[in-house]
Coordinates of C-alpha atoms in Angstrom, one line a residue:
X1 CA 0.0 0.0 0.0
X2 CA 2.7 2.5 0.8
X3 CA 4.3 1.7 -2.5
X4 CA 1.1 2.4 -4.4
X5 CA 0.6 5.6 -2.6
X6 CA 4.2 6.7 -3.4
X7 CA 3.6 5.8 -7.1
X8 CA 0.4 7.8 -7.2
X9 CA 2.1 10.7 -5.5
X10 CA 4.8 10.7 -8.1
X11 CA 2.3 10.6 -10.9
X12 CA 0.4 13.5 -9.4
X13 CA 3.6 15.5 -8.9
X14 CA 4.7 14.9 -12.5
X15 CA 1.3 15.9 -13.8
X16 CA 1.3 19.1 -11.7
X17 CA 4.8 20.0 -12.9
X18 CA 3.8 19.4 -16.4
X19 CA 0.7 21.5 -16.0
X20 CA 2.7 24.3 -14.4
X21 CA 5.2 24.2 -17.2
X22 CA 2.4 24.3 -19.8
X23 CA 0.8 27.3 -18.0
X24 CA 4.1 29.2 -18.3
X25 CA 3.4 29.2 -22.1
X26 CA -0.3 29.9 -21.8
X27 CA 0.1 33.7 -22.1
X28 CA -1.5 36.0 -24.5
X29 CA 0.2 37.8 -27.4
X30 CA 0.4 41.6 -27.0
X31 CA 2.0 44.2 -29.2
X32 CA 2.1 48.0 -29.5
X33 CA 1.2 48.6 -33.2
X34 CA 1.3 52.4 -33.3
X35 CA 3.3 54.5 -33.2
X36 CA 6.5 52.8 -34.5
X37 CA 9.4 52.8 -32.1
X38 CA 11.6 55.9 -32.6
X39 CA 8.6 58.1 -33.4
X40 CA 9.2 61.8 -32.8
X41 CA 6.5 64.3 -32.0
X42 CA 5.9 67.9 -30.9
X43 CA 2.2 67.4 -30.3
X44 CA 0.5 67.7 -26.9
X45 CA -0.9 64.2 -26.9
X46 CA -0.4 60.8 -28.6
X47 CA -2.5 57.7 -29.1
X48 CA -0.9 54.3 -28.3
X49 CA -2.6 51.5 -30.1
X50 CA -2.3 48.0 -28.6
X51 CA -3.2 44.7 -30.2
X52 CA -3.7 41.5 -28.2
X53 CA -4.8 37.9 -28.7
X54 CA -5.5 35.0 -26.3
X55 CA -3.1 32.0 -26.3
X56 CA -4.0 29.4 -29.0
X57 CA -3.2 25.7 -29.1
X58 CA -1.6 24.2 -32.2
X59 CA -5.0 23.5 -33.6
X60 CA -5.7 27.2 -33.5
X61 CA -8.2 27.1 -30.7
X62 CA -8.0 29.9 -28.1
X63 CA -7.6 28.9 -24.5
X64 CA -9.3 31.3 -22.1
X65 CA -9.7 35.0 -22.7
X66 CA -7.7 38.2 -22.4
X67 CA -9.3 40.1 -19.5
X68 CA -7.0 43.0 -18.8
X69 CA -4.5 45.1 -20.9
X70 CA -2.2 47.6 -19.2
X71 CA -0.1 50.4 -20.7
X72 CA 3.2 51.3 -19.0
X73 CA 5.1 54.6 -19.4
X74 CA 8.8 54.3 -18.3
X75 CA 7.9 51.2 -16.3
X76 CA 4.9 52.6 -14.5
X77 CA 1.3 51.6 -15.3
X78 CA -0.6 54.7 -16.6
X79 CA -3.8 53.1 -18.1
X80 CA -5.8 49.9 -18.0
X81 CA -8.3 48.4 -20.5
X82 CA -10.8 45.7 -19.5
X83 CA -11.5 43.5 -22.4
X84 CA -15.2 42.4 -22.9
X85 CA -15.9 38.7 -22.2
X86 CA -15.4 36.2 -25.0
X87 CA -13.3 38.6 -27.1
X88 CA -10.3 36.5 -28.0
X89 CA -8.5 39.0 -30.2
X90 CA -8.8 42.8 -30.2
X91 CA -7.3 46.1 -29.7
X92 CA -7.2 49.0 -27.3
X93 CA -6.4 52.6 -27.8
X94 CA -4.7 54.6 -25.0
X95 CA -4.6 58.5 -25.4
X96 CA -1.6 59.9 -23.5
X97 CA -1.1 63.5 -22.6
X98 CA 2.4 64.8 -23.5
X99 CA 2.0 68.5 -22.8
X100 CA 3.0 68.2 -19.1
X101 CA 6.1 66.0 -19.9
X102 CA 9.5 67.5 -20.6
X103 CA 11.4 66.9 -23.9
X104 CA 13.2 63.6 -24.2
X105 CA 12.6 59.9 -24.9
X106 CA 9.7 57.9 -23.4
X107 CA 9.4 54.2 -23.2
X108 CA 6.0 52.5 -23.7
X109 CA 5.2 48.9 -23.0
X110 CA 2.0 46.8 -22.8
X111 CA 0.9 43.9 -20.6
X112 CA -2.0 41.5 -21.4
X113 CA -3.4 39.0 -18.9
X114 CA -5.0 35.7 -19.8
X115 CA -7.9 35.2 -17.4
X116 CA -7.7 36.7 -13.9
X117 CA -4.7 38.9 -13.4
X118 CA -3.8 37.1 -10.2
X119 CA -3.1 33.9 -12.2
X120 CA 0.0 35.6 -13.5
X121 CA -0.5 34.6 -17.1
X122 CA 1.0 37.8 -18.5
X123 CA 2.0 38.6 -22.1
X124 CA 4.6 41.4 -22.4
X125 CA 5.1 43.6 -25.5
X126 CA 8.3 44.9 -26.9
X127 CA 9.3 48.4 -25.7
X128 CA 8.4 51.3 -28.1
X129 CA 10.2 54.6 -27.7
X130 CA 8.7 58.0 -28.5
X131 CA 10.7 61.2 -28.4
X132 CA 9.1 64.6 -27.5
X133 CA 10.9 67.4 -29.4
X134 CA 9.6 70.9 -29.3
X135 CA 12.8 72.7 -30.2
X136 CA 13.4 73.7 -33.9
X137 CA 16.7 72.8 -35.6
X138 CA 19.6 75.2 -35.8
X139 CA 20.2 76.6 -39.4
X140 CA 22.7 79.0 -41.0
X141 CA 23.3 80.2 -44.5
X142 CA 26.4 81.4 -46.3
X143 CA 27.3 83.9 -47.7
X144 CA 26.4 85.4 -44.4
X145 CA 24.1 88.4 -43.8
X146 CA 25.8 91.7 -44.5
X147 CA 28.7 90.3 -46.5
X148 CA 30.2 92.2 -49.5
X149 CA 31.3 89.9 -52.3
X150 CA 33.5 90.6 -55.3
X151 CA 32.1 87.6 -57.2
X152 CA 28.7 86.9 -58.7
X153 CA 29.1 83.1 -58.5
X154 CA 29.8 82.3 -54.8
X155 CA 29.4 78.9 -53.1
X156 CA 26.1 78.9 -51.3
X157 CA 26.0 76.7 -48.2
X158 CA 23.2 75.8 -45.7
X159 CA 24.2 74.1 -42.4
X160 CA 21.7 72.5 -40.0
X161 CA 21.5 70.3 -37.0
X162 CA 18.9 69.0 -34.5
X163 CA 19.8 67.6 -31.1
X164 CA 16.8 65.3 -30.3
X165 CA 15.2 63.9 -33.4
X166 CA 17.5 64.9 -36.2
X167 CA 16.6 67.0 -39.3
X168 CA 14.3 65.9 -42.1
X169 CA 16.5 66.7 -45.1
X170 CA 13.5 66.1 -47.5
X171 CA 11.9 69.2 -46.0
X172 CA 14.8 71.5 -47.0
X173 CA 13.9 74.5 -49.2
X174 CA 16.5 77.0 -50.5
X175 CA 15.6 80.1 -52.4
X176 CA 18.0 82.4 -54.2
X177 CA 16.5 85.9 -54.7
X178 CA 13.1 84.3 -54.2
X179 CA 13.4 81.5 -56.6
X180 CA 13.4 77.9 -55.4
X181 CA 16.8 76.4 -56.2
X182 CA 16.7 73.4 -53.8
X183 CA 17.1 70.9 -56.6
X184 CA 20.5 72.3 -57.5
X185 CA 22.0 71.6 -54.0
X186 CA 24.0 68.6 -52.9
X187 CA 22.3 67.6 -49.6
X188 CA 24.0 65.7 -46.8
X189 CA 22.7 65.0 -43.2
X190 CA 24.4 68.2 -41.9
X191 CA 24.6 70.6 -44.8
X192 CA 23.6 71.5 -48.4
X193 CA 25.7 73.3 -50.9
X194 CA 25.7 74.6 -54.5
X195 CA 28.5 76.4 -56.4
X196 CA 26.8 79.0 -58.6
X197 CA 27.8 78.8 -62.3
X198 CA 28.1 81.7 -64.8
X199 CA 24.5 80.8 -66.0
X200 CA 23.3 81.3 -62.4
X201 CA 25.4 84.4 -61.7
X202 CA 23.9 86.8 -59.1
X203 CA 22.9 90.4 -59.9
X204 CA 25.2 93.2 -58.9
X205 CA 24.1 94.9 -55.7
X206 CA 21.8 93.4 -53.1
X207 CA 20.9 89.7 -53.1
X208 CA 18.9 87.6 -50.6
X209 CA 19.1 83.9 -49.9
X210 CA 16.6 82.1 -47.7
X211 CA 16.5 78.5 -46.3
X212 CA 14.1 76.5 -44.2
X213 CA 14.2 72.9 -42.8
X214 CA 12.2 70.9 -40.2
X215 CA 13.2 68.2 -37.8
X216 CA 11.5 64.8 -37.7
X217 CA 9.0 66.1 -35.1
X218 CA 7.8 68.9 -37.4
X219 CA 9.5 71.9 -35.8
X220 CA 10.6 74.4 -38.6
X221 CA 13.7 76.6 -38.7
X222 CA 14.4 79.5 -41.1
X223 CA 17.4 81.5 -42.1
X224 CA 17.9 84.5 -44.3
X225 CA 21.0 86.3 -45.6
X226 CA 21.1 89.6 -47.5
X227 CA 24.5 90.5 -49.0
X228 CA 26.1 92.7 -51.6
X229 CA 27.7 91.6 -54.9
X230 CA 30.1 94.3 -56.0
X231 CA 31.0 93.9 -59.7
X232 CA 33.4 96.4 -61.3
X233 CA 33.7 97.0 -65.1
X234 CA 37.1 96.1 -66.6
X235 CA 39.7 98.8 -66.1
X236 CA 40.8 100.4 -69.4
X237 CA 44.4 101.4 -69.5
X238 CA 45.6 103.8 -72.2
X239 CA 43.7 105.7 -74.9
X240 CA 40.4 104.6 -76.2
X241 CA 40.3 101.9 -78.8
X242 CA 41.2 103.4 -82.3
X243 CA 42.8 106.5 -80.9
X244 CA 46.3 107.0 -82.4
X245 CA 48.9 107.4 -79.7
X246 CA 51.4 109.5 -81.7
X247 CA 53.0 112.8 -81.0
X248 CA 55.3 112.9 -84.1
X249 CA 53.8 116.2 -85.4
X250 CA 53.5 118.0 -82.1
X251 CA 56.0 120.5 -80.8
X252 CA 58.5 119.1 -78.3
X253 CA 56.9 120.9 -75.3
X254 CA 53.5 119.5 -76.1
X255 CA 54.7 115.9 -76.6
X256 CA 56.5 116.0 -73.3
X257 CA 53.5 117.4 -71.5
X258 CA 51.2 114.8 -73.2
X259 CA 53.5 112.0 -72.2
X260 CA 53.5 113.2 -68.6
X261 CA 49.7 113.5 -68.6
X262 CA 49.4 110.0 -70.1
X263 CA 51.7 108.5 -67.5
X264 CA 49.7 110.1 -64.7
X265 CA 46.5 108.8 -66.2
X266 CA 47.9 105.2 -66.5
X267 CA 49.2 105.3 -62.9
X268 CA 45.8 106.6 -61.6
X269 CA 43.9 103.8 -63.4
X270 CA 46.2 101.1 -62.1
X271 CA 45.9 102.3 -58.5

């Protein structure tokens, strides 16, 4: 009799351990489906969308039901959703206020409980990060404001940077004297540049270049530069074209005086 009892006890213990091991796998699936991780925003609120599904056997039959879904922010539960009975697969939306939070990166995670929460059958989602960025990028443009140039074909450069989310280079717009010339620029993650050609030469006098770019959160930065292009006509040294420079028929005093005047004129033009 003791031997039979011992055998029965071992069978019961093995069954219990097997059931316990199986229960460790009987947890629902849960996932944050929106937004994507790495999302940047400057908005005052955000909606976190969570998908969940009860555990299914190999034959596809669901076991139990998801009763509770929780949303965590930086490891702390901030919202709870109670799933209606008999809903095996579904979704929950969690609106989250961001206006009271500082700039920086947040970590969101979701829990889903199969059956009663006390049973501990908890599904855990991957962490999704969201960055709050309310600060526009920095941007500068060259030639700088107030410069005086002696060339009508300068190198135009726009430099930009953003500390939190990074710039959205696709949003770059560069205008030269009011005309969009963005397509001419070579764009990199930190700057854009274009060497003006003779066909694109600037007008003499005042010129204005403007540039704008946004970061990945939607904050926009602008820059403007007004500068002067000073173009001088070619200096003509000597007498006008076609004017005969000869003093053969003039009296000696006149030729000497003319030569002195001409020398003074040439010196003045050169200096």
